[in-house]
PDB file of C-alpha atoms in Angstrom:
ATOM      1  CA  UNK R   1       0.000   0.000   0.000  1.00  0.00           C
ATOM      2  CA  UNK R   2       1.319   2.991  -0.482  1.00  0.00           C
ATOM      3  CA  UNK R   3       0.180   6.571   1.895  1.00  0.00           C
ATOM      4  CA  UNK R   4      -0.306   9.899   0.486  1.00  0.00           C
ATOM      5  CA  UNK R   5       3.044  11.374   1.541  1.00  0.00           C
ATOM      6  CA  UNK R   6       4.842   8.747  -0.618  1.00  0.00           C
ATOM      7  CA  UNK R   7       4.056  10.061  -3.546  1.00  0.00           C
ATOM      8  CA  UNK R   8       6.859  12.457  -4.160  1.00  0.00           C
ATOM      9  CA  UNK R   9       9.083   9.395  -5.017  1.00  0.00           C
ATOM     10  CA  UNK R  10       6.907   8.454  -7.281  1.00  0.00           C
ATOM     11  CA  UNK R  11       7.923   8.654 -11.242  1.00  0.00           C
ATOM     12  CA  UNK R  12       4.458   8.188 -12.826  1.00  0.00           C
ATOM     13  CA  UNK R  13       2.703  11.024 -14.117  1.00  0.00           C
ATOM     14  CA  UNK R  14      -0.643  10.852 -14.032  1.00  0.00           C
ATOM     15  CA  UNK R  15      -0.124   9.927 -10.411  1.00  0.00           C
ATOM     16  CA  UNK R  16       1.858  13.281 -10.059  1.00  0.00           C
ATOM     17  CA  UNK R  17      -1.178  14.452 -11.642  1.00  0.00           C
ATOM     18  CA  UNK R  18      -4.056  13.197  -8.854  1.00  0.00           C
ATOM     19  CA  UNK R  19      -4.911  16.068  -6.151  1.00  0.00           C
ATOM     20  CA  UNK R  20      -4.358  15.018  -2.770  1.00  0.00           C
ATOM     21  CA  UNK R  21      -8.207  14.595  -2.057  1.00  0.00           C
ATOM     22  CA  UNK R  22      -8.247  11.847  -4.956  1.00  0.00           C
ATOM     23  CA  UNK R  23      -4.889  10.711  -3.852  1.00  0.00           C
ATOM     24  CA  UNK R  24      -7.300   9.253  -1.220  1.00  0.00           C
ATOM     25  CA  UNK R  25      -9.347   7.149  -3.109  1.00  0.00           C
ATOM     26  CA  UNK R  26      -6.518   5.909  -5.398  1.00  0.00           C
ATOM     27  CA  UNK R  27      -3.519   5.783  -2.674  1.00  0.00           C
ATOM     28  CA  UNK R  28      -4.320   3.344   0.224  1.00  0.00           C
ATOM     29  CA  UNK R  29      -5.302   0.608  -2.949  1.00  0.00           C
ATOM     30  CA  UNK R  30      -2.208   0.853  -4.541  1.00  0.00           C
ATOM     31  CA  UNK R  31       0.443  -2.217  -4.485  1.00  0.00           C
ATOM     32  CA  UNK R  32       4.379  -1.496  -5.767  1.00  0.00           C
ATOM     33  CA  UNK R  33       5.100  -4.357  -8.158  1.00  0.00           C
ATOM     34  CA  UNK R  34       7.735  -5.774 -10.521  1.00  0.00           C
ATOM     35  CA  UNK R  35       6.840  -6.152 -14.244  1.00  0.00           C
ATOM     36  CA  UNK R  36       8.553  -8.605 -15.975  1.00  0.00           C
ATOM     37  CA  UNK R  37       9.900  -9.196 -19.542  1.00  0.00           C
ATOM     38  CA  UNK R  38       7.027 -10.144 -21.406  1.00  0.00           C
ATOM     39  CA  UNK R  39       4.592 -10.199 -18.447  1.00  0.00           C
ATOM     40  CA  UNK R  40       0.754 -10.421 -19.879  1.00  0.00           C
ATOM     41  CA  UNK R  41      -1.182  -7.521 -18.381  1.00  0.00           C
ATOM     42  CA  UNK R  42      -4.537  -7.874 -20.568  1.00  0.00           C
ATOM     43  CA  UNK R  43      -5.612 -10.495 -22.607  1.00  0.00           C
ATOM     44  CA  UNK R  44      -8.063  -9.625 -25.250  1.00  0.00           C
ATOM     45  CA  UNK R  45     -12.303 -10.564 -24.914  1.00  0.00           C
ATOM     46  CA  UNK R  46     -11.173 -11.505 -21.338  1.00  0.00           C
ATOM     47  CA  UNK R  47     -12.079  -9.490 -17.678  1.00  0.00           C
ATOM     48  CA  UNK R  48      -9.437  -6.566 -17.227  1.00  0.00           C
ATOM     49  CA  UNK R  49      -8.191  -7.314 -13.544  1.00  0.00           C
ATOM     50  CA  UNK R  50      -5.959  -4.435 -12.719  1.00  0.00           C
ATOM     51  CA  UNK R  51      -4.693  -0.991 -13.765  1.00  0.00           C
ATOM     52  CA  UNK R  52      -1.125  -0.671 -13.708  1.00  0.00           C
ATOM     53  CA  UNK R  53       0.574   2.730 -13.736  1.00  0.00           C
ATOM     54  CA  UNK R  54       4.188   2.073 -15.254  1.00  0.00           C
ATOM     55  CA  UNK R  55       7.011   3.700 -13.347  1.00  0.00           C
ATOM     56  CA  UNK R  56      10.136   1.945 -15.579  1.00  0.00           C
ATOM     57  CA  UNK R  57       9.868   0.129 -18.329  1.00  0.00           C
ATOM     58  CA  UNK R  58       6.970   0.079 -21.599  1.00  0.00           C
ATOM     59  CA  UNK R  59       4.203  -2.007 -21.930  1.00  0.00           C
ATOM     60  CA  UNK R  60       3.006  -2.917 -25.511  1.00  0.00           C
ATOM     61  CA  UNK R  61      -0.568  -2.838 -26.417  1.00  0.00           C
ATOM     62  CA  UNK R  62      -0.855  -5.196 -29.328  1.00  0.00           C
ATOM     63  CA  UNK R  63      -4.592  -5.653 -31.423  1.00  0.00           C
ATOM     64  CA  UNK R  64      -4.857  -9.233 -32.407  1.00  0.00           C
ATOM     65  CA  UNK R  65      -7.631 -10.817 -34.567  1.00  0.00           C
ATOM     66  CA  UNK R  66      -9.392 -14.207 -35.172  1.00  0.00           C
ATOM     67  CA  UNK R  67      -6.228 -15.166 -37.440  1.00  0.00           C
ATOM     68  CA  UNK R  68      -3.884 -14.372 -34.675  1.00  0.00           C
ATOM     69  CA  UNK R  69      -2.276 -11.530 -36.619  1.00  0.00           C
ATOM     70  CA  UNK R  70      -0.389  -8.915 -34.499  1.00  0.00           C
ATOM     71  CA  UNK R  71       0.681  -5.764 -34.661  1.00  0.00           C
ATOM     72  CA  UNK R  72       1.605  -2.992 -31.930  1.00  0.00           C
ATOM     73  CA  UNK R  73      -1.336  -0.191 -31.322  1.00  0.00           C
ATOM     74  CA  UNK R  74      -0.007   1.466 -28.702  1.00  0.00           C
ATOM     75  CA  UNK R  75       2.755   1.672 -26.294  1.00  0.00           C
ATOM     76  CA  UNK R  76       2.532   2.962 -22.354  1.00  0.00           C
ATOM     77  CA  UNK R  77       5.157   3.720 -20.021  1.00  0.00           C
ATOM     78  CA  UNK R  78       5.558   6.073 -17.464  1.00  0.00           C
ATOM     79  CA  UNK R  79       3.062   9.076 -18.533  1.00  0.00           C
ATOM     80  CA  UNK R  80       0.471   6.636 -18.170  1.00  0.00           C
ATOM     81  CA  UNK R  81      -1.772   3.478 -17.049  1.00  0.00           C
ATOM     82  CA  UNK R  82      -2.985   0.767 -18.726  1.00  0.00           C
ATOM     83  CA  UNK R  83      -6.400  -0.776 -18.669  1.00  0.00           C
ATOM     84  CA  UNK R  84      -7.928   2.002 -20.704  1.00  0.00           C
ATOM     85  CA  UNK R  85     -11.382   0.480 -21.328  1.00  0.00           C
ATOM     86  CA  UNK R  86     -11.545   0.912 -17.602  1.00  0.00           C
ATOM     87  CA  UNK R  87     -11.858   4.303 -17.737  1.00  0.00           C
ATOM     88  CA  UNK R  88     -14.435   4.277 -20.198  1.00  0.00           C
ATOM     89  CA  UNK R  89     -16.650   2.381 -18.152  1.00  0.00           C
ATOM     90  CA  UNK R  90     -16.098  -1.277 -19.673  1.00  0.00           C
ATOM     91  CA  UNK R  91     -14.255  -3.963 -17.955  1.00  0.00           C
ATOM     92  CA  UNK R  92     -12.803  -6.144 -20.949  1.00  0.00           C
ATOM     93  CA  UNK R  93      -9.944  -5.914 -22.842  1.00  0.00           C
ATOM     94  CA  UNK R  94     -10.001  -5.583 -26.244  1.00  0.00           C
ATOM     95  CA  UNK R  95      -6.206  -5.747 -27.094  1.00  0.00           C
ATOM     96  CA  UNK R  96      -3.238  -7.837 -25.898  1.00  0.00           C
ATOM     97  CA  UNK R  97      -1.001  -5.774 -23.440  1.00  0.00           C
ATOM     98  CA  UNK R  98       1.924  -6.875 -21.867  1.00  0.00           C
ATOM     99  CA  UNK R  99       5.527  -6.135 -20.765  1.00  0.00           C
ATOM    100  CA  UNK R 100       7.762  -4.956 -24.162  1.00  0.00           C
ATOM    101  CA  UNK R 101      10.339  -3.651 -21.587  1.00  0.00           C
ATOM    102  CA  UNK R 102      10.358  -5.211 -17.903  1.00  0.00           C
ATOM    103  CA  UNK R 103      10.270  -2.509 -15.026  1.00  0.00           C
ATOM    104  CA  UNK R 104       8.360  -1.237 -11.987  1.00  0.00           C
ATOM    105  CA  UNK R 105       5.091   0.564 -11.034  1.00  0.00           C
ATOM    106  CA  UNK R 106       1.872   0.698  -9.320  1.00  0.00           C
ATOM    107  CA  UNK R 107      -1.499  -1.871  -9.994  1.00  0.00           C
ATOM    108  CA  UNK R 108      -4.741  -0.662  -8.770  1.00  0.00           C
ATOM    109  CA  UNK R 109      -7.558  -3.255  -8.216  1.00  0.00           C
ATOM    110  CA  UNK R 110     -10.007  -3.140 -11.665  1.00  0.00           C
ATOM    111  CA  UNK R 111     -12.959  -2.307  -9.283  1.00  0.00           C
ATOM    112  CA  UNK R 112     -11.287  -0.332  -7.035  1.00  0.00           C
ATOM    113  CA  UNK R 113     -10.341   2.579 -10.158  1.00  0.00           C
ATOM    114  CA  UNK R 114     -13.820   2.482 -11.658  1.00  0.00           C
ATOM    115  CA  UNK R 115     -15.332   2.529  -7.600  1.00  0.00           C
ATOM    116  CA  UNK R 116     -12.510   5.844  -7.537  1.00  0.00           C
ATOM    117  CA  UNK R 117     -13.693   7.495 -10.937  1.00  0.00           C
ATOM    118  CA  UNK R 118     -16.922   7.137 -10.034  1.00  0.00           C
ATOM    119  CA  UNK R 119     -16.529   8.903  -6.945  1.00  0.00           C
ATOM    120  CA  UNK R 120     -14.461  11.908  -7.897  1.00  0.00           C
ATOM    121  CA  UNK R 121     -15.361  14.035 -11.142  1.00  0.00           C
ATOM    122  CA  UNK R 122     -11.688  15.875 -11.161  1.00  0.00           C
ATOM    123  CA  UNK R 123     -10.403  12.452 -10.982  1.00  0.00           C
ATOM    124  CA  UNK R 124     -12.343  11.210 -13.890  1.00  0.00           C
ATOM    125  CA  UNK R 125     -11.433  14.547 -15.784  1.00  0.00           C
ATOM    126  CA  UNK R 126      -8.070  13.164 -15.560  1.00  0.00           C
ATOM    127  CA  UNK R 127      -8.108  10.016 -16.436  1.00  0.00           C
ATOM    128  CA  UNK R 128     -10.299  10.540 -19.585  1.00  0.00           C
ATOM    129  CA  UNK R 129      -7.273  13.254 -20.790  1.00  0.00           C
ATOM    130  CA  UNK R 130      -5.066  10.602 -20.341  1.00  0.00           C
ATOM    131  CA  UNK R 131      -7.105   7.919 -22.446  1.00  0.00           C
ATOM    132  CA  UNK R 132      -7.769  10.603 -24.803  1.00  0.00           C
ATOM    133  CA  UNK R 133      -3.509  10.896 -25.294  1.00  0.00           C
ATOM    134  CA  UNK R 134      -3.501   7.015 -25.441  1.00  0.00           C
ATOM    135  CA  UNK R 135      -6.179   7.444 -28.295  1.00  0.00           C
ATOM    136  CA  UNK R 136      -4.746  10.235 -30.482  1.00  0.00           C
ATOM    137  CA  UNK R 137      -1.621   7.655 -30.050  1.00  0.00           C
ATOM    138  CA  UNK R 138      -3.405   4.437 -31.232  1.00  0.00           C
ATOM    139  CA  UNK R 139      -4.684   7.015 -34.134  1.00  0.00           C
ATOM    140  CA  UNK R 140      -1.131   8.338 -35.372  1.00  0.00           C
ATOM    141  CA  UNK R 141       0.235   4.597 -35.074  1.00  0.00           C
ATOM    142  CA  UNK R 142      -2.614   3.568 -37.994  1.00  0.00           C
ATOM    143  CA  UNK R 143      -1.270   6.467 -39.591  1.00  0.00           C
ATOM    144  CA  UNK R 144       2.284   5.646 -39.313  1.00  0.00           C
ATOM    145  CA  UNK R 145       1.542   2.083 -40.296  1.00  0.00           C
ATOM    146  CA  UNK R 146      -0.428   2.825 -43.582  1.00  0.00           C
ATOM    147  CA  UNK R 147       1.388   5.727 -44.350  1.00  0.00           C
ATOM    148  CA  UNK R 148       5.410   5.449 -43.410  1.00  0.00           C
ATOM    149  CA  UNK R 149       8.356   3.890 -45.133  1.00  0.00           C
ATOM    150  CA  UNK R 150       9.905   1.318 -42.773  1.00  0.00           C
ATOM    151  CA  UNK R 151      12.622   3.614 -42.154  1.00  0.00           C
ATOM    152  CA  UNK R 152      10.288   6.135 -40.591  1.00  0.00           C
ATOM    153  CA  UNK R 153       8.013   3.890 -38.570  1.00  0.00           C
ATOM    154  CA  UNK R 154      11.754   2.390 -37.353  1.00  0.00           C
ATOM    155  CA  UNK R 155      12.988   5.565 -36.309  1.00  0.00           C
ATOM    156  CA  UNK R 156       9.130   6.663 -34.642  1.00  0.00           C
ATOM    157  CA  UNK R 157       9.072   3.626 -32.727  1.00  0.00           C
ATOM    158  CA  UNK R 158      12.766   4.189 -31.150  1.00  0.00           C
ATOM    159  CA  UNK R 159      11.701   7.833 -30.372  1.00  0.00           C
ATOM    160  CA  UNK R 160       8.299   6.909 -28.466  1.00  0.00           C
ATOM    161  CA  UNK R 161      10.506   4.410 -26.607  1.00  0.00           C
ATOM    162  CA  UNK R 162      13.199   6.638 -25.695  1.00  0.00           C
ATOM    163  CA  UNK R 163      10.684   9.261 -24.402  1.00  0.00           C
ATOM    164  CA  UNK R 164       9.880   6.225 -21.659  1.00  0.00           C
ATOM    165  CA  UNK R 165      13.274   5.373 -20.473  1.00  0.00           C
ATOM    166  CA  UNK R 166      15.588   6.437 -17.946  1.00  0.00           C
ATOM    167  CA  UNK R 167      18.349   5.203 -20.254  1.00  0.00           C
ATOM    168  CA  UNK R 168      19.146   5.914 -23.780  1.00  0.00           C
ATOM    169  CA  UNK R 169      19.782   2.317 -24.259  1.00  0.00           C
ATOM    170  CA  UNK R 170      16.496   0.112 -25.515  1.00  0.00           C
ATOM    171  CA  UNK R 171      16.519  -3.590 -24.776  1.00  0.00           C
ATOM    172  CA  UNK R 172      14.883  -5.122 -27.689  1.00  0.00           C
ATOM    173  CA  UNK R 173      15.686  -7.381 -30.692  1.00  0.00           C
ATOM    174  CA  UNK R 174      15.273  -7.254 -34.230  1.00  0.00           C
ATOM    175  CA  UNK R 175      13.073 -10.265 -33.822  1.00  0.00           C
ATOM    176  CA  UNK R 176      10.572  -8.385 -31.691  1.00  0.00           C
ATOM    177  CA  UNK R 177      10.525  -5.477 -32.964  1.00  0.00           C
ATOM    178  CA  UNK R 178       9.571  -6.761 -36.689  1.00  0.00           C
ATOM    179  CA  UNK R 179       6.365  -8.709 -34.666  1.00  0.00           C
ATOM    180  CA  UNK R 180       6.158  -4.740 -33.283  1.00  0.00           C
ATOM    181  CA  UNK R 181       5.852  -3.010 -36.763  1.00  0.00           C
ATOM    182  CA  UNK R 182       4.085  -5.833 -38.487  1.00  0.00           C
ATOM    183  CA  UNK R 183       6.951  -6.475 -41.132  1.00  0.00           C
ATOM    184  CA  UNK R 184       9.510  -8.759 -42.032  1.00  0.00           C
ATOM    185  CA  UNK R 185      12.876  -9.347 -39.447  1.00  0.00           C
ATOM    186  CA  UNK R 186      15.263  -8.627 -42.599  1.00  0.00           C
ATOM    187  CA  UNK R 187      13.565  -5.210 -43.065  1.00  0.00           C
ATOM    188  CA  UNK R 188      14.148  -4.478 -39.609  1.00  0.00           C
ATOM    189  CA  UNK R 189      17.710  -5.341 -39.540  1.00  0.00           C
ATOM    190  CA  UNK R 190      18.774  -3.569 -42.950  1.00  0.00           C
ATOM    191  CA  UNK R 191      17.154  -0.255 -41.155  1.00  0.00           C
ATOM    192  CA  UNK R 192      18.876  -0.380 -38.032  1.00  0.00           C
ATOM    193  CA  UNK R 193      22.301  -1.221 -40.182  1.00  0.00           C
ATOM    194  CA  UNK R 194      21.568   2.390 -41.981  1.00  0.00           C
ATOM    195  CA  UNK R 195      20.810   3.317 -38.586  1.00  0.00           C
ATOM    196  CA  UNK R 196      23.989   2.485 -37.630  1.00  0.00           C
ATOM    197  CA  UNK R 197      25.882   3.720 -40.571  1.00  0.00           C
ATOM    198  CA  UNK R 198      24.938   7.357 -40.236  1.00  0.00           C
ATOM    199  CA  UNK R 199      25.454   7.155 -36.373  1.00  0.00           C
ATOM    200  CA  UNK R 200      21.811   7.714 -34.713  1.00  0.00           C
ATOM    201  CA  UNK R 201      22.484   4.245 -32.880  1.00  0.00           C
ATOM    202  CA  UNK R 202      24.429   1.493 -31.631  1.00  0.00           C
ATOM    203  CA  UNK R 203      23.322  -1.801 -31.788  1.00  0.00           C
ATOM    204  CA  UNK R 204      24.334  -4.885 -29.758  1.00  0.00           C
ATOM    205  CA  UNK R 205      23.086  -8.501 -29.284  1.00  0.00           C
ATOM    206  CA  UNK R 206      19.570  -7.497 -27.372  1.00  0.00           C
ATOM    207  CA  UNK R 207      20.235  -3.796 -27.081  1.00  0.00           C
ATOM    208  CA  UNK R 208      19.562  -0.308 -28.784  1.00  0.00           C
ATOM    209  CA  UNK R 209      21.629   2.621 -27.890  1.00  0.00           C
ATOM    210  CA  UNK R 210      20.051   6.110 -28.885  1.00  0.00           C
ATOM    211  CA  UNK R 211      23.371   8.567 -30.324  1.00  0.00           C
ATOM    212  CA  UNK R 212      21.699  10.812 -32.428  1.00  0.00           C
ATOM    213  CA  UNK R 213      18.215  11.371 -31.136  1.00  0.00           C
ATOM    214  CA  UNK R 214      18.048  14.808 -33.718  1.00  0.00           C
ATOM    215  CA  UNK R 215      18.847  12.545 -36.639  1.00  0.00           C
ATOM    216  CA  UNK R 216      15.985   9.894 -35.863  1.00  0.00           C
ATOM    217  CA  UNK R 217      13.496  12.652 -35.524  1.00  0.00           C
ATOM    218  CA  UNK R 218      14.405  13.906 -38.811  1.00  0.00           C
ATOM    219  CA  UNK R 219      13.650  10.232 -40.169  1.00  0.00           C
ATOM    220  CA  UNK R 220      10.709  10.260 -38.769  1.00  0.00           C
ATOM    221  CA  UNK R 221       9.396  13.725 -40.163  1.00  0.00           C
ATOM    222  CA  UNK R 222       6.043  14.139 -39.187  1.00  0.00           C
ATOM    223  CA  UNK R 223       5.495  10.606 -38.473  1.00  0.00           C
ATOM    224  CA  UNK R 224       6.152  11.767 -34.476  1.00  0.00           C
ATOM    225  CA  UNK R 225       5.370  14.490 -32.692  1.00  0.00           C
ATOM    226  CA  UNK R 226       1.761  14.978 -32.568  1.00  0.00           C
ATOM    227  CA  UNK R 227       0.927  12.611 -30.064  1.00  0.00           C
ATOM    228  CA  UNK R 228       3.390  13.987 -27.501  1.00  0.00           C
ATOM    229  CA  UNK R 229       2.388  17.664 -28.205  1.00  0.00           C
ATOM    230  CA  UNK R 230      -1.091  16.820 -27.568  1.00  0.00           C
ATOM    231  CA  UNK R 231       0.092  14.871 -24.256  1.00  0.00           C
ATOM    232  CA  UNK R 232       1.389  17.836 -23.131  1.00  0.00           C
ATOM    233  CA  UNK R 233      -1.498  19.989 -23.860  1.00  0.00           C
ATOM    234  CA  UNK R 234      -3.861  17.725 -22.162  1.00  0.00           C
ATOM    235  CA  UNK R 235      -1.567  16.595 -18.891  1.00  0.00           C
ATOM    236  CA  UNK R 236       0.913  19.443 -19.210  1.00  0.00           C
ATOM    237  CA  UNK R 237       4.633  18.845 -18.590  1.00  0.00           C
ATOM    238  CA  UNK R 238       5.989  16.383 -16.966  1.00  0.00           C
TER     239      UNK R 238
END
């Protein structure tokens, strides 16, 4: 559990974010936990069990159909919580979500955050800005996936994941990240070789190294940006 004067060493945002008199309703429910490398959070058409505010690390929401295709929506990390439909009054997932990066945070209890929003109008202000900025994400993802050269999606995805860490260094392998932007592993690893060659990373077995974040975002163009603008505008800065 954690008590209202603990938050100050607390990284996530949105819990920044909560006034003290809704820090009530959400504080006393919260449990400190561990998320592991590829721990499932959500599992799609099935009963949404917690809410997890990420302090370290990046969970990846990924939309799966009747064919098992995949392909990453959305990602969350520390400006954020998972279990969206939550907020909008539903209890079942609709997407796969789990750990992309392994770190720490805070779950809340499924009934215990809708019991909260329920209860507190500023808090439920809050929380529907920040599933609004998850949305306007999912949106300029589609956008990026119809729209972008591999190159550009490449270089989006390294920026949105960057923004989350405490590092510049990204565990993550070609393997996973080609399952990520729904394209071929070869793809991936020819773009992270040009990557490479003009020196906007470093890559090792595992492990991405951000060198030139200014050259990435002019890869990306207009493929990134939005999203976090409108982040800003709607939670302010962090």
């Amino acid at each position: 559990m954690l008590e209202a004067h603990a938050r100050a060493g607390i990284r996530n945002r949105l819990l920044h974010k909560i006034s003290l008199e809704d820090w009530d309703l959400i504080g006393p429910h919260l449990e400190a936990v561990t998320l592991k490398d590829r721990q499932v959070i959500e599992v799609p058409t099935k009963p949404i069990t917690h809410a997890y505010f990420v302090e370290t690390g990046i969970a990846s929401v990924v939309a799966v159909d009747a064919g098992d295709h995949r392909i990453e929506v959305g990602v969350i990390g520390y400006e954020g919580v998972t279990g969206v439909p939550l907020i909008m009054g539903d209890n079942r997932a609709q997407h796969s979500t789990y750990m992309q990066i392994p770190g720490s945070g805070h779950r809340i209890a499924a009934d215990r955050l809708q019991t909260a929003i329920a209860q507190s109008d500023s808090l439920r202000a809050l929380m529907l800005k920040s599933a609004q900025g998850f949305m306007i994400q999912t949106a300029h993802t589609a956008l990026a996936n119809g729209r972008a050269k591999l190159e550009e999606r490449l270089a989006r995805w390294l920026l949105m994941a960057h923004d989350r860490m405490t590092s510049n260094a990204v565990p993550l392998t070609h393997e996973f990240l080609a399952v990520m932007l729904g394209v071929r592993r070869a793809g991936v690893t020819v773009a992270i070789h040009s990557f490479e060659q003009r020196g906007f990373i470093s890559a090792r077995r595992g492990e991405l190294t951000m060198v030139n974040r200014p050259g990435l975002e002019s890869v990306a163009g207009s493929f990134y940006g939005t999203p976090e603008v409108e982040l800003e505008r709607l939670l302010g800065k962090p």
